[in-house]
Coordinates of N, CA, C and O in Angstrom, one line a residue:
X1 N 7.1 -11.9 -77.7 CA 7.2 -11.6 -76.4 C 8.2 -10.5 -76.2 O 9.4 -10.7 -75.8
X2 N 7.7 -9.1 -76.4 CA 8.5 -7.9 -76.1 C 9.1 -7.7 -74.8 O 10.2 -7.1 -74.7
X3 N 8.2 -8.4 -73.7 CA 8.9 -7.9 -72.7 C 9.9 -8.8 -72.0 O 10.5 -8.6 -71.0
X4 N 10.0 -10.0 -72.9 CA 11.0 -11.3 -72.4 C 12.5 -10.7 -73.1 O 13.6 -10.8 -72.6
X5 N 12.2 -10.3 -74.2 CA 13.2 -9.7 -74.6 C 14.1 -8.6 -74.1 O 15.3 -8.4 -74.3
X6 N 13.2 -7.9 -73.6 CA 13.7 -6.4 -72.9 C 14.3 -7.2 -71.5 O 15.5 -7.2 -71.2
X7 N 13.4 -7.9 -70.7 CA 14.5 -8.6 -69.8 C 15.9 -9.4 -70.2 O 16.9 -9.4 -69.4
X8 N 15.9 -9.7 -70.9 CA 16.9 -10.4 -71.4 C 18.1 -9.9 -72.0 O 19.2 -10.6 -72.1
X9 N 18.0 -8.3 -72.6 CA 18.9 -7.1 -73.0 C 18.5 -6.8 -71.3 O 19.1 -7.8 -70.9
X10 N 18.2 -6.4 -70.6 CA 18.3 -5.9 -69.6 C 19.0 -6.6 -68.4 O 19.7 -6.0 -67.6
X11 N 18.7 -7.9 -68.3 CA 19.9 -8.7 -67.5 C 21.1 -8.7 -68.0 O 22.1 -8.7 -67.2
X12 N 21.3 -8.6 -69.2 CA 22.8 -8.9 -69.9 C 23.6 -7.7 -69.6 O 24.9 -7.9 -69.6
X13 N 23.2 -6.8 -69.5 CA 23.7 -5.4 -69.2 C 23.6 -5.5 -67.9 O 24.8 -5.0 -67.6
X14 N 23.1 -5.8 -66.9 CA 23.4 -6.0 -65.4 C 24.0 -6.9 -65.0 O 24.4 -6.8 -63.8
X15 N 24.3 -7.9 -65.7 CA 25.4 -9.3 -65.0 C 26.0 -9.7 -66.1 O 26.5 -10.8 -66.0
X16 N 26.2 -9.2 -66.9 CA 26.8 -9.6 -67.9 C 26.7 -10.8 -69.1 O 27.4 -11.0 -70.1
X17 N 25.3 -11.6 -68.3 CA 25.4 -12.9 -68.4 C 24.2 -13.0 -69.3 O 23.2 -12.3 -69.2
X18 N 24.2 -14.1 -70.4 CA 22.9 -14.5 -70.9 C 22.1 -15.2 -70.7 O 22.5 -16.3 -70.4
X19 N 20.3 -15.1 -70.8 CA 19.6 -16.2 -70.3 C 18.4 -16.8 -71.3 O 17.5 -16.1 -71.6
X20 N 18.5 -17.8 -71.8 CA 17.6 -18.4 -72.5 C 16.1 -17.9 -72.2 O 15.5 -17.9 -71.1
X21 N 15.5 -17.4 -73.8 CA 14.2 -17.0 -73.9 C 12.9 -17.9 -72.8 O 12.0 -17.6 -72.1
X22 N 13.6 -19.2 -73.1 CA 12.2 -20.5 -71.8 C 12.7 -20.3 -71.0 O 13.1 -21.5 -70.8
X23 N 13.2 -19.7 -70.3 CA 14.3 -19.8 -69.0 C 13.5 -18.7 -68.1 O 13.7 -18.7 -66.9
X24 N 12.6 -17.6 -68.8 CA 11.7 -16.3 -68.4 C 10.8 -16.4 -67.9 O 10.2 -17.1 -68.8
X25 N 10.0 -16.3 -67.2 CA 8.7 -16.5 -66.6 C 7.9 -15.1 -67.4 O 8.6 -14.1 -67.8
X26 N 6.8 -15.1 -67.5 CA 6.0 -13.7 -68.1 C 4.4 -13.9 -67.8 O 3.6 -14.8 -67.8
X27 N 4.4 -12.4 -67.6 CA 2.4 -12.4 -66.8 C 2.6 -11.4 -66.8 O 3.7 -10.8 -66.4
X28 N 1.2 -10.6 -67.4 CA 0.6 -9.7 -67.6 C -0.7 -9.4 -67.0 O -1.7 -10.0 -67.4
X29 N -0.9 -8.3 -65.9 CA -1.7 -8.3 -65.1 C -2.3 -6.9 -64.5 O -1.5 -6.1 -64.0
X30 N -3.5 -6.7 -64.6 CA -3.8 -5.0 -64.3 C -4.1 -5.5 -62.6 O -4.9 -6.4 -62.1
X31 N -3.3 -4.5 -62.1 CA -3.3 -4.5 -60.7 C -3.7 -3.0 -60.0 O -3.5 -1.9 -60.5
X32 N -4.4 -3.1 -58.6 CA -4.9 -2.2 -58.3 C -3.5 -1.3 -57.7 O -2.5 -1.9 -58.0
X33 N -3.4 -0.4 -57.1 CA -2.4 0.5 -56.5 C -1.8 -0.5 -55.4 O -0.8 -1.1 -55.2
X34 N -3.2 -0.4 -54.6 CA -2.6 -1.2 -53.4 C -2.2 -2.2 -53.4 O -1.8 -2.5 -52.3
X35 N -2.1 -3.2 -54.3 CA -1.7 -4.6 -54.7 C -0.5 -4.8 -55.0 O 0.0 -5.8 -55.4
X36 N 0.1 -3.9 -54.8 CA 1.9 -3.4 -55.7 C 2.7 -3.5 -54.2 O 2.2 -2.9 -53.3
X37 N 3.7 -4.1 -54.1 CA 4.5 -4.4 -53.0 C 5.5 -3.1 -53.2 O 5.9 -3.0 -54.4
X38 N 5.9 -2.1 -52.2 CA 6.8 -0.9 -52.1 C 8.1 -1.5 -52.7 O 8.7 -0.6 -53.4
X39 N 8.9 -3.0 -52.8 CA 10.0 -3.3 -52.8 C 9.9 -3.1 -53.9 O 10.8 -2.2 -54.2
X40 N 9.1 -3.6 -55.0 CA 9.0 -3.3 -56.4 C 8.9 -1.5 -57.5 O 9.4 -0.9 -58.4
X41 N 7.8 -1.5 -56.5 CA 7.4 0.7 -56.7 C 7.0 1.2 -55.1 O 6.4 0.7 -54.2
X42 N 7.7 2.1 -55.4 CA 8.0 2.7 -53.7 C 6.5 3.9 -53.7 O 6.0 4.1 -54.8
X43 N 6.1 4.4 -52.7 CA 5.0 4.8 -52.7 C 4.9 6.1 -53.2 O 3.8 6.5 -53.7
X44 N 6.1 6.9 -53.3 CA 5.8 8.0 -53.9 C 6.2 8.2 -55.1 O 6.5 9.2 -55.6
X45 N 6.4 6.7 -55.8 CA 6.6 6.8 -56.9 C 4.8 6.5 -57.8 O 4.3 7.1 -58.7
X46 N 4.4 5.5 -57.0 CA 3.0 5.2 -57.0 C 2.0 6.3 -57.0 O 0.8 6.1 -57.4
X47 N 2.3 7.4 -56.5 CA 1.5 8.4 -56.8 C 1.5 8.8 -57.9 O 0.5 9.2 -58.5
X48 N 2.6 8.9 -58.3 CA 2.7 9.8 -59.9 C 1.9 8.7 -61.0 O 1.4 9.3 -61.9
X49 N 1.8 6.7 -60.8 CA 1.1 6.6 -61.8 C -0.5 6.2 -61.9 O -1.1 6.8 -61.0
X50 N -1.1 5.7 -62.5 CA -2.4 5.6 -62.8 C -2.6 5.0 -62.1 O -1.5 4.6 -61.5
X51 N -4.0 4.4 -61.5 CA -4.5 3.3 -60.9 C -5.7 2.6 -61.2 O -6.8 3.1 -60.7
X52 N -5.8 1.5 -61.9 CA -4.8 0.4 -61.8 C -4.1 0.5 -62.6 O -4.4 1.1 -63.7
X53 N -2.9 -0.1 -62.2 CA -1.6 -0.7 -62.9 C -2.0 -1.8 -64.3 O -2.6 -2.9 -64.1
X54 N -1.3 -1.3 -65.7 CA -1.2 -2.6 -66.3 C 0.5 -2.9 -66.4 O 1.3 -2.1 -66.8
X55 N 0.7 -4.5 -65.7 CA 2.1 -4.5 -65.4 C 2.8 -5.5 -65.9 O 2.6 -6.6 -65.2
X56 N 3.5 -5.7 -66.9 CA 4.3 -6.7 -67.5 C 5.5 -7.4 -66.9 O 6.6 -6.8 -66.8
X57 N 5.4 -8.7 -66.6 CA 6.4 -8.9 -65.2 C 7.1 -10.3 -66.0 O 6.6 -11.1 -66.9
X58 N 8.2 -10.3 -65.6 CA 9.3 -11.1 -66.1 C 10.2 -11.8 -64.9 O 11.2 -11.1 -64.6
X59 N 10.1 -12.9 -64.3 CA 10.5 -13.8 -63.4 C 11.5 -14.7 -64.3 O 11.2 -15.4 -65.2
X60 N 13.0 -14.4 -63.8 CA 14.1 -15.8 -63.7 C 14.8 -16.0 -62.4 O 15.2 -15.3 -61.5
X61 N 14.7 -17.1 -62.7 CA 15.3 -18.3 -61.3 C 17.2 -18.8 -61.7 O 17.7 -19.9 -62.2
X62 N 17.9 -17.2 -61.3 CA 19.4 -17.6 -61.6 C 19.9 -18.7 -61.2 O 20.8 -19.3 -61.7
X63 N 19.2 -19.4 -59.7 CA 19.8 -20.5 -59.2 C 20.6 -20.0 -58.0 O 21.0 -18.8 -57.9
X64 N 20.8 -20.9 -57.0 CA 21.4 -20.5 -55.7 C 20.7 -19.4 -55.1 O 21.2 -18.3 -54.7
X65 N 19.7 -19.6 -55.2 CA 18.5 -18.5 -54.2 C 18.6 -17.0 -54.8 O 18.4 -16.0 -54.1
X66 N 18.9 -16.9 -56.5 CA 18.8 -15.6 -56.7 C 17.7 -15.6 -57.9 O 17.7 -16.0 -59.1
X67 N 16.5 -14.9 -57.0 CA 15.5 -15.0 -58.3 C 15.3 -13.0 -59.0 O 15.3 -12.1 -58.2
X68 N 15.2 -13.0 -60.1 CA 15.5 -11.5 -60.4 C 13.9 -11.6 -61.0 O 13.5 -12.6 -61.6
X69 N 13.1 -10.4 -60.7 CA 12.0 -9.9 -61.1 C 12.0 -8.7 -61.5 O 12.8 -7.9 -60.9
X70 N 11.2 -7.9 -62.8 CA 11.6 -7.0 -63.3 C 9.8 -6.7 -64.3 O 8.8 -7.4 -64.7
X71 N 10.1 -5.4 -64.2 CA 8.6 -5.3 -65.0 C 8.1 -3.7 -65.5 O 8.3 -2.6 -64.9
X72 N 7.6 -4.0 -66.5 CA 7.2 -2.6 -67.1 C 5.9 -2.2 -66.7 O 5.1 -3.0 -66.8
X73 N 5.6 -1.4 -66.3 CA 3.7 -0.4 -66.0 C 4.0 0.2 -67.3 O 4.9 0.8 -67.9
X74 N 2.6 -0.3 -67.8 CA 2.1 0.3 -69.4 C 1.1 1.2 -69.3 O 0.0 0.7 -69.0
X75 N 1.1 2.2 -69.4 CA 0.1 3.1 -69.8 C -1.3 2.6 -71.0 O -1.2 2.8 -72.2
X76 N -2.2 2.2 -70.4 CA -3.5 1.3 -71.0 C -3.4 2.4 -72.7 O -3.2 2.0 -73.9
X77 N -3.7 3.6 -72.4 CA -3.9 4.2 -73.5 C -3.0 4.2 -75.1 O -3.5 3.9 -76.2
X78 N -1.8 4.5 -74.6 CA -0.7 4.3 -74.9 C 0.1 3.3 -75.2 O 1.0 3.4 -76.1
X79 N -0.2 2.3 -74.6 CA 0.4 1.4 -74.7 C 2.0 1.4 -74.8 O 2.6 1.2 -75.8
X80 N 2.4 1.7 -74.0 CA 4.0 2.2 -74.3 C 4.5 1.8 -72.4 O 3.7 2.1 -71.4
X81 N 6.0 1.2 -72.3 CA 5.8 1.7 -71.2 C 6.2 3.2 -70.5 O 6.7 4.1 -71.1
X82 N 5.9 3.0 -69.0 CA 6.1 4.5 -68.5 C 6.8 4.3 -67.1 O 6.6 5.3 -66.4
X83 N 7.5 3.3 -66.4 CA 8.0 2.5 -65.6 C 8.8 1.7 -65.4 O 8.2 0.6 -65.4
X84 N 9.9 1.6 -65.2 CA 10.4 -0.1 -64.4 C 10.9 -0.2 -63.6 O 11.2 0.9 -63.2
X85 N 11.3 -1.3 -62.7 CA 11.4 -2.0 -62.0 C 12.3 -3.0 -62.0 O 12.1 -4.0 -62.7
X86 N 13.6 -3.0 -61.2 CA 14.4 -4.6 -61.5 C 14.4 -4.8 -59.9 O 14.4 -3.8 -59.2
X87 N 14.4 -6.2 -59.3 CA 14.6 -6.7 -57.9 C 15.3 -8.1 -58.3 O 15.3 -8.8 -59.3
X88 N 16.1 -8.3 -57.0 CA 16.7 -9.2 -57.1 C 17.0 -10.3 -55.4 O 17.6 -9.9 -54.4
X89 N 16.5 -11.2 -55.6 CA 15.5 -11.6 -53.7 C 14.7 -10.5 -53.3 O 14.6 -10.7 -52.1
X90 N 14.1 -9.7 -53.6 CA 13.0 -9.3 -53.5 C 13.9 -7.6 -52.8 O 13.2 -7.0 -52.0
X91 N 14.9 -7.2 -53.1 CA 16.1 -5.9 -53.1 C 15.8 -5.2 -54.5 O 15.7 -5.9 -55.6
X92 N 15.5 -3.8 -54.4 CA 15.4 -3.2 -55.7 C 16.5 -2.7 -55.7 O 17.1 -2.0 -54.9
X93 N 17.1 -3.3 -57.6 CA 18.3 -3.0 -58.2 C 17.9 -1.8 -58.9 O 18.6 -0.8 -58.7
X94 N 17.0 -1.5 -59.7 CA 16.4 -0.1 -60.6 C 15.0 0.1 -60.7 O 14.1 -0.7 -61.0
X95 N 14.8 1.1 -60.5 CA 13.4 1.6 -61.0 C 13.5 3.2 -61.0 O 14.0 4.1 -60.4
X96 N 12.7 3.0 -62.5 CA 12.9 4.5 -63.2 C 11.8 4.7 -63.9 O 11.3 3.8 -64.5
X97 N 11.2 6.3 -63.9 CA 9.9 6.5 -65.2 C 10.9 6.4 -66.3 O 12.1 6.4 -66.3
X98 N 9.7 6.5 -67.7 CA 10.6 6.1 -68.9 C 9.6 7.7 -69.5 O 8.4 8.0 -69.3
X99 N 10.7 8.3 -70.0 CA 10.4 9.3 -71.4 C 9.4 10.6 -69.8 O 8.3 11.0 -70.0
X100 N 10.2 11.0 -68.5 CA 9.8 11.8 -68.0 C 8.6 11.8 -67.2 O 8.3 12.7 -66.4
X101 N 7.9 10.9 -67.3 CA 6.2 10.5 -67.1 C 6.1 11.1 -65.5 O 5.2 12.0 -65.2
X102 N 7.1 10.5 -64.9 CA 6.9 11.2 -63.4 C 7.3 12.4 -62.9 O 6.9 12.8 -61.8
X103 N 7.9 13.2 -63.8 CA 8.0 14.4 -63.5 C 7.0 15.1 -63.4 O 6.0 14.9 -64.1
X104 N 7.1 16.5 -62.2 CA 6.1 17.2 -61.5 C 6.3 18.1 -62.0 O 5.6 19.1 -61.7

């Protein structure tokens, strides 16, 4: 599970804190454009990627009403990602293209 892992270096670098591998929620899901909530990918970031989305999503439940969601858009071809995404109660902490993708 690549992308349980990448959350997991990726939380640890944002709170400092560690979180057990079964502790991760994970789903993998090709989604249409419009199916994508702004809080997650803001719209003009959505332009720059494909449509549909293949989107690797990683859900933990820190407790005390803080659930962090976080997720890669994969380029189907490539298989690589080209996106992410971190939210935290449903507030976006980062989202960034990976390796330039969105550049015009």
């Amino acid at each position: 599970m690549e992308c349980v892992n990448w959350f997991i270096e990726g939380y640890k670098k944002l709170t400092g804190k560690t979180v057990p591998a079964e502790q991760v929620g994970y789903e993998a899901v090709e989604l249409a454009q419009e199916e994508i909530g702004y809080e997650f990918i803001p719209e003009e970031d959505l332009k720059k990627l494909p449509d549909p989305l293949l989107v690797e999503t990683c859900v933990y439940d820190e407790g005390e009403d803080k659930e962090w969601i976080a997720g890669i858009v994969l380029h189907g071809d490539l298989n690589r990602g080209i996106y992410t995404f971190w939210t935290r109660n449903g507030e976006s902490i980062s989202r960034q293209f990976i390796d330039e993708w969105g550049e015009e």
